[in-house]
Structure formats: C-alpha cells, structure tokens
Amino acid sequence: MSLGRRVVLAAGAGGFLAGCAASSDPGERPRGPSSRPGSATVRTPPPAPPSSASAPPGPAPRATRVATVARYGRMTPVSWGFTAPGVVTELPPAAGRAIALTFDACGGPGGGGYDRELIDLLRARKVPATLFLNARWTDANRARFDQLMSDPLFEIANHGTRHRPLSVSGRSAYGIAGTRDAGEVFDEVAGNRDKLTALLGHPPRFFRSGTAYCDDVAARIVAELGERFAGFSVNADAGATFTPAQVHRAALTATAGSIVIGHMNHPAGGTAEGMARALPALLASGHRFVRLSDVVH
Ligand SMILES: [Zn+2]
C-alpha cells in the first residue's frame, strides 16, 4: 500500500493531517484551508530536484551554521509536505512485520503535558516506542525526561528546538510559521540535537519537525547534521484531536512496516485509550513493535 493511500486512510478516520499541529499553543491550532481533512498533500518531488544542481561538488564541509548557510542558503526548494528525499516514512523490508510507534511531545504553551496513561500502557505491554521530544517539552518536564531516557523501552528523538515546520523559505503549516531560511533550519535541528546530546550522552538519531512538514532542501540539511528525518505512514491521532474510537480505527490501519505517529503530551486526548484498544489486535495479528533505531540503519 502506498504512503498516499495509507495517509488517506488515516485521514478518513476524521480530523486533519497535522503531525502535531494541535498540540502546541492553542493559538497555533490549525486553521484556514490547510487544516481541512485531506487538504494537506503529500508531495513526492522528482528524484533529481533542480535545486541540487547548485550544490557544490565534493564532501560536505563541517556542518556549522555558517557552512550550512553557505551550502544551502541559495537553494530553492521544490517540495513542501510530509515527505521529501531522505525522509523515512516506512520501515525497511528486512523489518518484517514490525511496526514502529512514534509519539511526539511538542511543548510550548498548552503542549507541555505528559500522557501518563499512554506511557504506562506501553510499559505494561512491553511495547517499545520512539519518543520525539521538543526542547520546550524537555525543559518543562526534566524529571519525566530522566525517567523516559533511562527506560530501555524508549528511544529519545529530536522534535526540534522551537517546534517549527522545517522550511528554507518561510512556509507555514497548519498556521504555524516555519523556519525562514537555512540558518533557522540549522537552529531548529541543531539546537535540540545539542541539548539531547548533552542529556543522553549521544546525539539522537532521528528528527521530526513540528507538524512533520519539511521541504526538500531542509530535509537535506537534517541529513547533513547527522540525523534521519522521520516521517510517518499512519496518522493515529491527528495532533491528539482524535477520539479514542478514531485513534483505534486509525491505528488498526497499521501493517508491516508502518511508522505510526501519535502524541504523548495531551493526556486529555483520546490517544491512550485508542491505543489501548488497538494494541492487542495488532499484537494478535502477528505484528511486533520496534524503536526506529532497531530497524532503520
Ligand atoms: Zn509536535
């Protein structure tokens, strides 16, 4: 099943296709035409975008902010959406019947909550997951962070410094302003990467932008900074706006190789209850759950 088909299925369960747009500042909640279900398009750019032609040949220089701006600052993106070259949206075939659950914690006003029921569910069922933490969430939840990072069930990943859609040209998604240029892309990725590196003792391997939107040039910058951009193929909670029944239905569309996105920062949402209904069925059908680093190399 194609990514587009899967996303359409998830969208059909209701709500919008924000990776996490509704989970930060209520003032940043999706609005306008782009927030309607199905209106956010997954655009796959051509394999050889024109912007790449302007990339200097040879190995990348050391990925400082100055070097990043020098290398990517004049490039023009050709795509904007949930995927771009280099964005991982499904697990490799070698992962077999594995499914990767990923949960974002977006931080900021209204987005700093902790879904204890969801985390307890994963622990009770020994279901591993990858947790994408924004710097603001970590700052507001240091004790929680320490518990999560020390739990081998969970992999900690980078959900950005200020929770911005990742753009080199100032595009926005769901009413959330994106980064404005290559320098701000660097800040968004490297700021939280450095924070997590100090806390974890090693850099996070995976990055997902606020709202999960990116353009193709920004995705290249993520790779140059040493991280894999993690997209998704099943949207389980639509920015934590789904009811438990909707989460249940959306999660059950996951199959071998799926990367499922949900949220762990809205305890009043339907994510935990919906996942509690879906996990037994997914396990009974022979699936297993992995952290992204377990199978994406
Ligand atoms: Zn988010």
PDB file of C-alpha atoms in Angstrom, residues 7-259:
ATOM      1  CA  VAL A   7      -2.378   8.657   4.743  1.00  0.00           C
ATOM      2  CA  VAL A   8      -5.724   8.928   3.033  1.00  0.00           C
ATOM      3  CA  LEU A   9      -6.978   6.045   5.132  1.00  0.00           C
ATOM      4  CA  ALA A  10      -5.825   7.739   8.299  1.00  0.00           C
ATOM      5  CA  ALA A  11      -7.396  10.986   7.220  1.00  0.00           C
ATOM      6  CA  GLY A  12     -10.603   9.193   6.571  1.00  0.00           C
ATOM      7  CA  ALA A  13     -10.883   8.498  10.250  1.00  0.00           C
ATOM      8  CA  GLY A  14     -11.512  12.199  10.719  1.00  0.00           C
ATOM      9  CA  GLY A  15      -9.524  15.226  11.696  1.00  0.00           C
ATOM     10  CA  PHE A  16      -6.650  16.796   9.902  1.00  0.00           C
ATOM     11  CA  LEU A  17      -3.271  15.538   8.924  1.00  0.00           C
ATOM     12  CA  ALA A  18      -1.180  17.557  11.294  1.00  0.00           C
ATOM     13  CA  GLY A  19       1.670  15.624  12.757  1.00  0.00           C
ATOM     14  CA  CYS A  20       1.371  17.652  15.896  1.00  0.00           C
ATOM     15  CA  ALA A  21      -0.049  20.987  14.946  1.00  0.00           C
ATOM     16  CA  ALA A  22      -2.793  20.955  17.520  1.00  0.00           C
ATOM     17  CA  SER A  23      -0.545  20.025  20.336  1.00  0.00           C
ATOM     18  CA  SER A  24       1.350  23.199  20.954  1.00  0.00           C
ATOM     19  CA  ASP A  25      -0.037  26.634  21.651  1.00  0.00           C
ATOM     20  CA  PRO A  26      -3.818  26.619  21.266  1.00  0.00           C
ATOM     21  CA  GLY A  27      -3.266  29.830  19.369  1.00  0.00           C
ATOM     22  CA  GLU A  28      -1.261  27.795  16.913  1.00  0.00           C
ATOM     23  CA  ARG A  29      -4.040  25.314  16.303  1.00  0.00           C
ATOM     24  CA  PRO A  30      -4.644  24.510  12.681  1.00  0.00           C
ATOM     25  CA  ARG A  31      -6.877  26.953  10.936  1.00  0.00           C
ATOM     26  CA  GLY A  32      -7.626  28.078   7.458  1.00  0.00           C
ATOM     27  CA  PRO A  33      -7.965  25.990   4.349  1.00  0.00           C
ATOM     28  CA  SER A  34      -4.890  23.865   5.021  1.00  0.00           C
ATOM     29  CA  SER A  35      -6.447  22.412   8.161  1.00  0.00           C
ATOM     30  CA  ARG A  36      -9.271  20.643   6.394  1.00  0.00           C
ATOM     31  CA  PRO A  37      -9.026  16.860   6.264  1.00  0.00           C
ATOM     32  CA  GLY A  38      -7.202  15.689   3.224  1.00  0.00           C
ATOM     33  CA  SER A  39      -6.168  19.135   2.148  1.00  0.00           C
ATOM     34  CA  ALA A  40      -2.588  18.610   3.205  1.00  0.00           C
ATOM     35  CA  THR A  41      -0.984  16.902   0.304  1.00  0.00           C
ATOM     36  CA  VAL A  42       1.908  14.505   0.359  1.00  0.00           C
ATOM     37  CA  ARG A  43       4.049  15.600  -2.500  1.00  0.00           C
ATOM     38  CA  THR A  44       6.851  13.488  -3.713  1.00  0.00           C
ATOM     39  CA  PRO A  45       9.313  15.682  -5.540  1.00  0.00           C
ATOM     40  CA  PRO A  46      11.131  14.475  -8.585  1.00  0.00           C
ATOM     41  CA  PRO A  47      14.185  12.348  -7.875  1.00  0.00           C
ATOM     42  CA  ALA A  48      16.604  14.998  -9.054  1.00  0.00           C
ATOM     43  CA  PRO A  49      15.308  18.381  -7.917  1.00  0.00           C
ATOM     44  CA  PRO A  50      16.723  21.330  -9.796  1.00  0.00           C
ATOM     45  CA  SER A  51      17.998  22.799  -6.558  1.00  0.00           C
ATOM     46  CA  SER A  52      20.521  20.031  -6.271  1.00  0.00           C
ATOM     47  CA  ALA A  53      22.255  21.309  -9.335  1.00  0.00           C
ATOM     48  CA  SER A  54      23.504  24.278  -7.369  1.00  0.00           C
ATOM     49  CA  ALA A  55      25.069  22.138  -4.646  1.00  0.00           C
ATOM     50  CA  PRO A  56      28.836  22.354  -4.610  1.00  0.00           C
ATOM     51  CA  PRO A  57      30.511  19.077  -5.539  1.00  0.00           C
ATOM     52  CA  GLY A  58      32.538  17.040  -3.113  1.00  0.00           C
ATOM     53  CA  PRO A  59      32.112  16.153   0.528  1.00  0.00           C
ATOM     54  CA  ALA A  60      30.095  18.403   2.773  1.00  0.00           C
ATOM     55  CA  PRO A  61      32.055  20.829   4.893  1.00  0.00           C
ATOM     56  CA  ARG A  62      31.796  20.615   8.645  1.00  0.00           C
ATOM     57  CA  ALA A  63      28.159  21.282   9.410  1.00  0.00           C
ATOM     58  CA  THR A  64      28.439  24.524  11.286  1.00  0.00           C
ATOM     59  CA  ARG A  65      25.724  27.147  10.950  1.00  0.00           C
ATOM     60  CA  VAL A  66      27.947  29.228   8.698  1.00  0.00           C
ATOM     61  CA  ALA A  67      28.776  26.252   6.499  1.00  0.00           C
ATOM     62  CA  THR A  68      25.121  25.224   6.324  1.00  0.00           C
ATOM     63  CA  VAL A  69      24.035  28.667   5.208  1.00  0.00           C
ATOM     64  CA  ALA A  70      26.866  28.823   2.681  1.00  0.00           C
ATOM     65  CA  ARG A  71      25.949  25.453   1.209  1.00  0.00           C
ATOM     66  CA  TYR A  72      22.157  25.600   1.273  1.00  0.00           C
ATOM     67  CA  GLY A  73      21.264  29.266   1.649  1.00  0.00           C
ATOM     68  CA  ARG A  74      20.752  29.895  -2.062  1.00  0.00           C
ATOM     69  CA  MET A  75      18.895  26.719  -2.903  1.00  0.00           C
ATOM     70  CA  THR A  76      15.260  26.844  -3.906  1.00  0.00           C
ATOM     71  CA  PRO A  77      13.048  24.028  -2.580  1.00  0.00           C
ATOM     72  CA  VAL A  78      10.768  22.155  -4.939  1.00  0.00           C
ATOM     73  CA  SER A  79       8.574  20.318  -2.441  1.00  0.00           C
ATOM     74  CA  TRP A  80       6.607  21.040   0.721  1.00  0.00           C
ATOM     75  CA  GLY A  81       4.811  18.349   2.673  1.00  0.00           C
ATOM     76  CA  PHE A  82       5.217  15.274   4.825  1.00  0.00           C
ATOM     77  CA  THR A  83       7.926  13.715   2.746  1.00  0.00           C
ATOM     78  CA  ALA A  84      10.990  14.536   0.702  1.00  0.00           C
ATOM     79  CA  PRO A  85      14.062  12.609  -0.408  1.00  0.00           C
ATOM     80  CA  GLY A  86      15.695  11.224   2.714  1.00  0.00           C
ATOM     81  CA  VAL A  87      12.562  11.260   4.870  1.00  0.00           C
ATOM     82  CA  VAL A  88      11.869   7.819   6.334  1.00  0.00           C
ATOM     83  CA  THR A  89       8.161   7.061   6.108  1.00  0.00           C
ATOM     84  CA  GLU A  90       8.203   3.270   6.318  1.00  0.00           C
ATOM     85  CA  LEU A  91      10.431   0.635   7.841  1.00  0.00           C
ATOM     86  CA  PRO A  92      12.783  -1.325   5.571  1.00  0.00           C
ATOM     87  CA  PRO A  93      11.514  -4.687   4.257  1.00  0.00           C
ATOM     88  CA  ALA A  94      14.014  -6.515   6.453  1.00  0.00           C
ATOM     89  CA  ALA A  95      11.970  -5.405   9.449  1.00  0.00           C
ATOM     90  CA  GLY A  96       9.354  -7.989   8.525  1.00  0.00           C
ATOM     91  CA  ARG A  97       6.076  -7.499  10.363  1.00  0.00           C
ATOM     92  CA  ALA A  98       7.464  -4.804  12.612  1.00  0.00           C
ATOM     93  CA  ILE A  99       5.554  -1.588  13.310  1.00  0.00           C
ATOM     94  CA  ALA A 100       7.223   1.487  14.805  1.00  0.00           C
ATOM     95  CA  LEU A 101       5.131   3.544  17.185  1.00  0.00           C
ATOM     96  CA  THR A 102       6.307   7.147  17.493  1.00  0.00           C
ATOM     97  CA  PHE A 103       4.895   9.712  19.889  1.00  0.00           C
ATOM     98  CA  ASP A 104       5.618  13.427  19.770  1.00  0.00           C
ATOM     99  CA  ALA A 105       5.826  15.818  22.710  1.00  0.00           C
ATOM    100  CA  CYS A 106       5.602  19.279  21.235  1.00  0.00           C
ATOM    101  CA  GLY A 107       5.981  21.518  24.273  1.00  0.00           C
ATOM    102  CA  GLY A 108       5.167  25.204  24.438  1.00  0.00           C
ATOM    103  CA  PRO A 109       2.022  26.785  25.848  1.00  0.00           C
ATOM    104  CA  GLY A 110      -0.666  24.112  26.025  1.00  0.00           C
ATOM    105  CA  GLY A 111       1.724  21.477  24.717  1.00  0.00           C
ATOM    106  CA  GLY A 112       3.778  20.560  27.768  1.00  0.00           C
ATOM    107  CA  GLY A 113       1.556  17.835  29.166  1.00  0.00           C
ATOM    108  CA  TYR A 114       2.501  14.241  29.887  1.00  0.00           C
ATOM    109  CA  ASP A 115       0.202  11.348  28.990  1.00  0.00           C
ATOM    110  CA  ARG A 116       0.963   9.014  31.859  1.00  0.00           C
ATOM    111  CA  GLU A 117      -1.755   6.586  30.780  1.00  0.00           C
ATOM    112  CA  LEU A 118      -0.125   6.159  27.378  1.00  0.00           C
ATOM    113  CA  ILE A 119       3.380   5.622  28.727  1.00  0.00           C
ATOM    114  CA  ASP A 120       2.080   3.246  31.385  1.00  0.00           C
ATOM    115  CA  LEU A 121       0.241   1.311  28.679  1.00  0.00           C
ATOM    116  CA  LEU A 122       3.434   0.874  26.662  1.00  0.00           C
ATOM    117  CA  ARG A 123       5.326  -0.230  29.742  1.00  0.00           C
ATOM    118  CA  ALA A 124       2.627  -2.666  30.838  1.00  0.00           C
ATOM    119  CA  ARG A 125       2.576  -4.321  27.428  1.00  0.00           C
ATOM    120  CA  LYS A 126       6.339  -4.003  26.952  1.00  0.00           C
ATOM    121  CA  VAL A 127       5.774  -2.167  23.680  1.00  0.00           C
ATOM    122  CA  PRO A 128       8.790  -0.117  22.622  1.00  0.00           C
ATOM    123  CA  ALA A 129       8.384   3.296  21.036  1.00  0.00           C
ATOM    124  CA  THR A 130      10.352   6.250  19.745  1.00  0.00           C
ATOM    125  CA  LEU A 131       9.601   9.496  21.579  1.00  0.00           C
ATOM    126  CA  PHE A 132      10.140  12.745  19.696  1.00  0.00           C
ATOM    127  CA  LEU A 133      10.728  15.439  22.298  1.00  0.00           C
ATOM    128  CA  ASN A 134      10.780  19.155  21.626  1.00  0.00           C
ATOM    129  CA  ALA A 135      13.287  21.219  23.604  1.00  0.00           C
ATOM    130  CA  ARG A 136      10.487  23.171  25.272  1.00  0.00           C
ATOM    131  CA  TRP A 137       8.816  19.970  26.463  1.00  0.00           C
ATOM    132  CA  THR A 138      12.065  18.684  27.905  1.00  0.00           C
ATOM    133  CA  ASP A 139      12.683  21.971  29.719  1.00  0.00           C
ATOM    134  CA  ALA A 140       9.241  21.729  31.316  1.00  0.00           C
ATOM    135  CA  ASN A 141       9.469  18.018  32.140  1.00  0.00           C
ATOM    136  CA  ARG A 142      13.028  17.260  33.231  1.00  0.00           C
ATOM    137  CA  ALA A 143      12.024  14.632  35.787  1.00  0.00           C
ATOM    138  CA  ARG A 144       9.845  12.877  33.210  1.00  0.00           C
ATOM    139  CA  PHE A 145      12.627  13.132  30.687  1.00  0.00           C
ATOM    140  CA  ASP A 146      15.080  11.439  33.001  1.00  0.00           C
ATOM    141  CA  GLN A 147      12.645   8.577  33.584  1.00  0.00           C
ATOM    142  CA  LEU A 148      11.990   8.108  29.891  1.00  0.00           C
ATOM    143  CA  MET A 149      15.632   8.276  28.790  1.00  0.00           C
ATOM    144  CA  SER A 150      16.583   5.630  31.339  1.00  0.00           C
ATOM    145  CA  ASP A 151      13.844   3.242  30.205  1.00  0.00           C
ATOM    146  CA  PRO A 152      15.203   0.843  27.555  1.00  0.00           C
ATOM    147  CA  LEU A 153      11.744   0.572  26.003  1.00  0.00           C
ATOM    148  CA  PHE A 154      12.060   4.080  24.658  1.00  0.00           C
ATOM    149  CA  GLU A 155      14.291   5.811  22.177  1.00  0.00           C
ATOM    150  CA  ILE A 156      14.561   9.576  22.558  1.00  0.00           C
ATOM    151  CA  ALA A 157      14.484  11.550  19.313  1.00  0.00           C
ATOM    152  CA  ASN A 158      14.642  15.185  18.239  1.00  0.00           C
ATOM    153  CA  HIS A 159      11.382  17.110  17.767  1.00  0.00           C
ATOM    154  CA  GLY A 160      13.026  20.456  17.219  1.00  0.00           C
ATOM    155  CA  THR A 161      14.020  23.446  19.262  1.00  0.00           C
ATOM    156  CA  ARG A 162      11.010  25.721  18.758  1.00  0.00           C
ATOM    157  CA  HIS A 163       8.641  23.265  17.069  1.00  0.00           C
ATOM    158  CA  ARG A 164       8.697  24.813  13.617  1.00  0.00           C
ATOM    159  CA  PRO A 165       7.773  23.325  10.256  1.00  0.00           C
ATOM    160  CA  LEU A 166      11.118  22.941   8.508  1.00  0.00           C
ATOM    161  CA  SER A 167      11.344  25.367   5.601  1.00  0.00           C
ATOM    162  CA  VAL A 168      14.178  27.313   3.992  1.00  0.00           C
ATOM    163  CA  SER A 169      11.725  29.850   2.612  1.00  0.00           C
ATOM    164  CA  GLY A 170       9.383  30.684   5.475  1.00  0.00           C
ATOM    165  CA  ARG A 171       6.478  28.443   4.562  1.00  0.00           C
ATOM    166  CA  SER A 172       3.972  27.604   7.272  1.00  0.00           C
ATOM    167  CA  ALA A 173       1.840  24.565   8.017  1.00  0.00           C
ATOM    168  CA  TYR A 174      -1.463  24.496   9.902  1.00  0.00           C
ATOM    169  CA  GLY A 175      -0.977  28.139  10.809  1.00  0.00           C
ATOM    170  CA  ILE A 176       2.406  27.529  12.420  1.00  0.00           C
ATOM    171  CA  ALA A 177       5.158  29.640  10.949  1.00  0.00           C
ATOM    172  CA  GLY A 178       8.022  27.639   9.565  1.00  0.00           C
ATOM    173  CA  THR A 179      11.706  28.380   9.735  1.00  0.00           C
ATOM    174  CA  ARG A 180      12.599  31.201   7.367  1.00  0.00           C
ATOM    175  CA  ASP A 181      15.943  30.180   5.924  1.00  0.00           C
ATOM    176  CA  ALA A 182      18.754  27.646   6.064  1.00  0.00           C
ATOM    177  CA  GLY A 183      20.194  29.250   9.181  1.00  0.00           C
ATOM    178  CA  GLU A 184      16.932  28.855  11.055  1.00  0.00           C
ATOM    179  CA  VAL A 185      16.686  25.262   9.872  1.00  0.00           C
ATOM    180  CA  PHE A 186      20.108  24.688  11.413  1.00  0.00           C
ATOM    181  CA  ASP A 187      18.973  26.316  14.659  1.00  0.00           C
ATOM    182  CA  GLU A 188      15.793  24.241  14.787  1.00  0.00           C
ATOM    183  CA  VAL A 189      17.613  20.939  14.292  1.00  0.00           C
ATOM    184  CA  ALA A 190      20.957  21.531  15.963  1.00  0.00           C
ATOM    185  CA  GLY A 191      19.632  23.404  18.988  1.00  0.00           C
ATOM    186  CA  ASN A 192      17.668  20.457  20.287  1.00  0.00           C
ATOM    187  CA  ARG A 193      20.198  17.964  18.951  1.00  0.00           C
ATOM    188  CA  ASP A 194      22.852  19.568  21.127  1.00  0.00           C
ATOM    189  CA  LYS A 195      20.523  19.668  24.137  1.00  0.00           C
ATOM    190  CA  LEU A 196      19.650  15.992  23.754  1.00  0.00           C
ATOM    191  CA  THR A 197      23.258  15.045  23.129  1.00  0.00           C
ATOM    192  CA  ALA A 198      24.246  16.593  26.437  1.00  0.00           C
ATOM    193  CA  LEU A 199      21.412  14.859  28.283  1.00  0.00           C
ATOM    194  CA  LEU A 200      21.634  11.459  26.611  1.00  0.00           C
ATOM    195  CA  GLY A 201      25.378  11.254  26.219  1.00  0.00           C
ATOM    196  CA  HIS A 202      24.979  10.671  22.477  1.00  0.00           C
ATOM    197  CA  PRO A 203      23.213  12.504  19.663  1.00  0.00           C
ATOM    198  CA  PRO A 204      19.659  11.498  18.802  1.00  0.00           C
ATOM    199  CA  ARG A 205      19.495   9.549  15.554  1.00  0.00           C
ATOM    200  CA  PHE A 206      16.107  10.746  14.355  1.00  0.00           C
ATOM    201  CA  PHE A 207      14.491  14.119  13.808  1.00  0.00           C
ATOM    202  CA  ARG A 208      10.891  15.103  13.117  1.00  0.00           C
ATOM    203  CA  SER A 209       9.900  18.720  12.617  1.00  0.00           C
ATOM    204  CA  GLY A 210       6.980  20.445  14.262  1.00  0.00           C
ATOM    205  CA  THR A 211       3.882  19.437  12.207  1.00  0.00           C
ATOM    206  CA  ALA A 212       6.178  16.938  10.376  1.00  0.00           C
ATOM    207  CA  TYR A 213       6.316  19.306   7.393  1.00  0.00           C
ATOM    208  CA  CYS A 214       9.536  19.954   5.535  1.00  0.00           C
ATOM    209  CA  ASP A 215      10.856  20.997   2.170  1.00  0.00           C
ATOM    210  CA  ASP A 216      13.463  19.061   0.262  1.00  0.00           C
ATOM    211  CA  VAL A 217      16.328  21.454   0.993  1.00  0.00           C
ATOM    212  CA  ALA A 218      15.571  21.442   4.721  1.00  0.00           C
ATOM    213  CA  ALA A 219      15.481  17.645   4.658  1.00  0.00           C
ATOM    214  CA  ARG A 220      18.963  17.651   3.143  1.00  0.00           C
ATOM    215  CA  ILE A 221      20.185  19.889   5.949  1.00  0.00           C
ATOM    216  CA  VAL A 222      18.814  17.422   8.509  1.00  0.00           C
ATOM    217  CA  ALA A 223      20.818  14.648   6.864  1.00  0.00           C
ATOM    218  CA  GLU A 224      23.942  16.770   6.788  1.00  0.00           C
ATOM    219  CA  LEU A 225      23.563  17.378  10.504  1.00  0.00           C
ATOM    220  CA  GLY A 226      23.750  13.639  11.014  1.00  0.00           C
ATOM    221  CA  GLU A 227      20.109  12.824  11.667  1.00  0.00           C
ATOM    222  CA  ARG A 228      17.448  10.860   9.830  1.00  0.00           C
ATOM    223  CA  PHE A 229      14.222  12.723   9.179  1.00  0.00           C
ATOM    224  CA  ALA A 230      11.387  10.518  10.438  1.00  0.00           C
ATOM    225  CA  GLY A 231       8.076  10.889   8.701  1.00  0.00           C
ATOM    226  CA  PHE A 232       5.151   8.533   9.141  1.00  0.00           C
ATOM    227  CA  SER A 233       2.738   6.351   7.234  1.00  0.00           C
ATOM    228  CA  VAL A 234      -0.156   6.174   9.727  1.00  0.00           C
ATOM    229  CA  ASN A 235      -1.515   9.236  11.494  1.00  0.00           C
ATOM    230  CA  ALA A 236      -3.045   7.746  14.631  1.00  0.00           C
ATOM    231  CA  ASP A 237      -4.343  10.788  16.480  1.00  0.00           C
ATOM    232  CA  ALA A 238      -4.313  13.838  14.164  1.00  0.00           C
ATOM    233  CA  GLY A 239      -2.439  16.077  16.516  1.00  0.00           C
ATOM    234  CA  ALA A 240      -4.125  14.491  19.558  1.00  0.00           C
ATOM    235  CA  THR A 241      -7.546  15.624  18.355  1.00  0.00           C
ATOM    236  CA  PHE A 242      -8.997  12.170  17.653  1.00  0.00           C
ATOM    237  CA  THR A 243     -11.492  10.464  19.930  1.00  0.00           C
ATOM    238  CA  PRO A 244     -10.483   7.047  21.295  1.00  0.00           C
ATOM    239  CA  ALA A 245     -12.617   5.369  18.650  1.00  0.00           C
ATOM    240  CA  GLN A 246     -10.921   7.337  15.896  1.00  0.00           C
ATOM    241  CA  VAL A 247      -7.473   6.526  17.279  1.00  0.00           C
ATOM    242  CA  HIS A 248      -8.471   2.864  17.445  1.00  0.00           C
ATOM    243  CA  ARG A 249      -9.592   2.783  13.820  1.00  0.00           C
ATOM    244  CA  ALA A 250      -6.587   4.733  12.568  1.00  0.00           C
ATOM    245  CA  ALA A 251      -4.083   2.609  14.472  1.00  0.00           C
ATOM    246  CA  LEU A 252      -5.590  -0.574  13.080  1.00  0.00           C
ATOM    247  CA  THR A 253      -4.640   0.564   9.571  1.00  0.00           C
ATOM    248  CA  ALA A 254      -1.016  -0.027  10.570  1.00  0.00           C
ATOM    249  CA  THR A 255       0.582  -3.018   8.970  1.00  0.00           C
ATOM    250  CA  ALA A 256       4.050  -4.456   8.402  1.00  0.00           C
ATOM    251  CA  GLY A 257       6.498  -1.600   8.010  1.00  0.00           C
ATOM    252  CA  SER A 258       4.253   1.178   9.223  1.00  0.00           C
ATOM    253  CA  ILE A 259       5.563   4.153  11.142  1.00  0.00           C
TER     254      ILE A 259
END
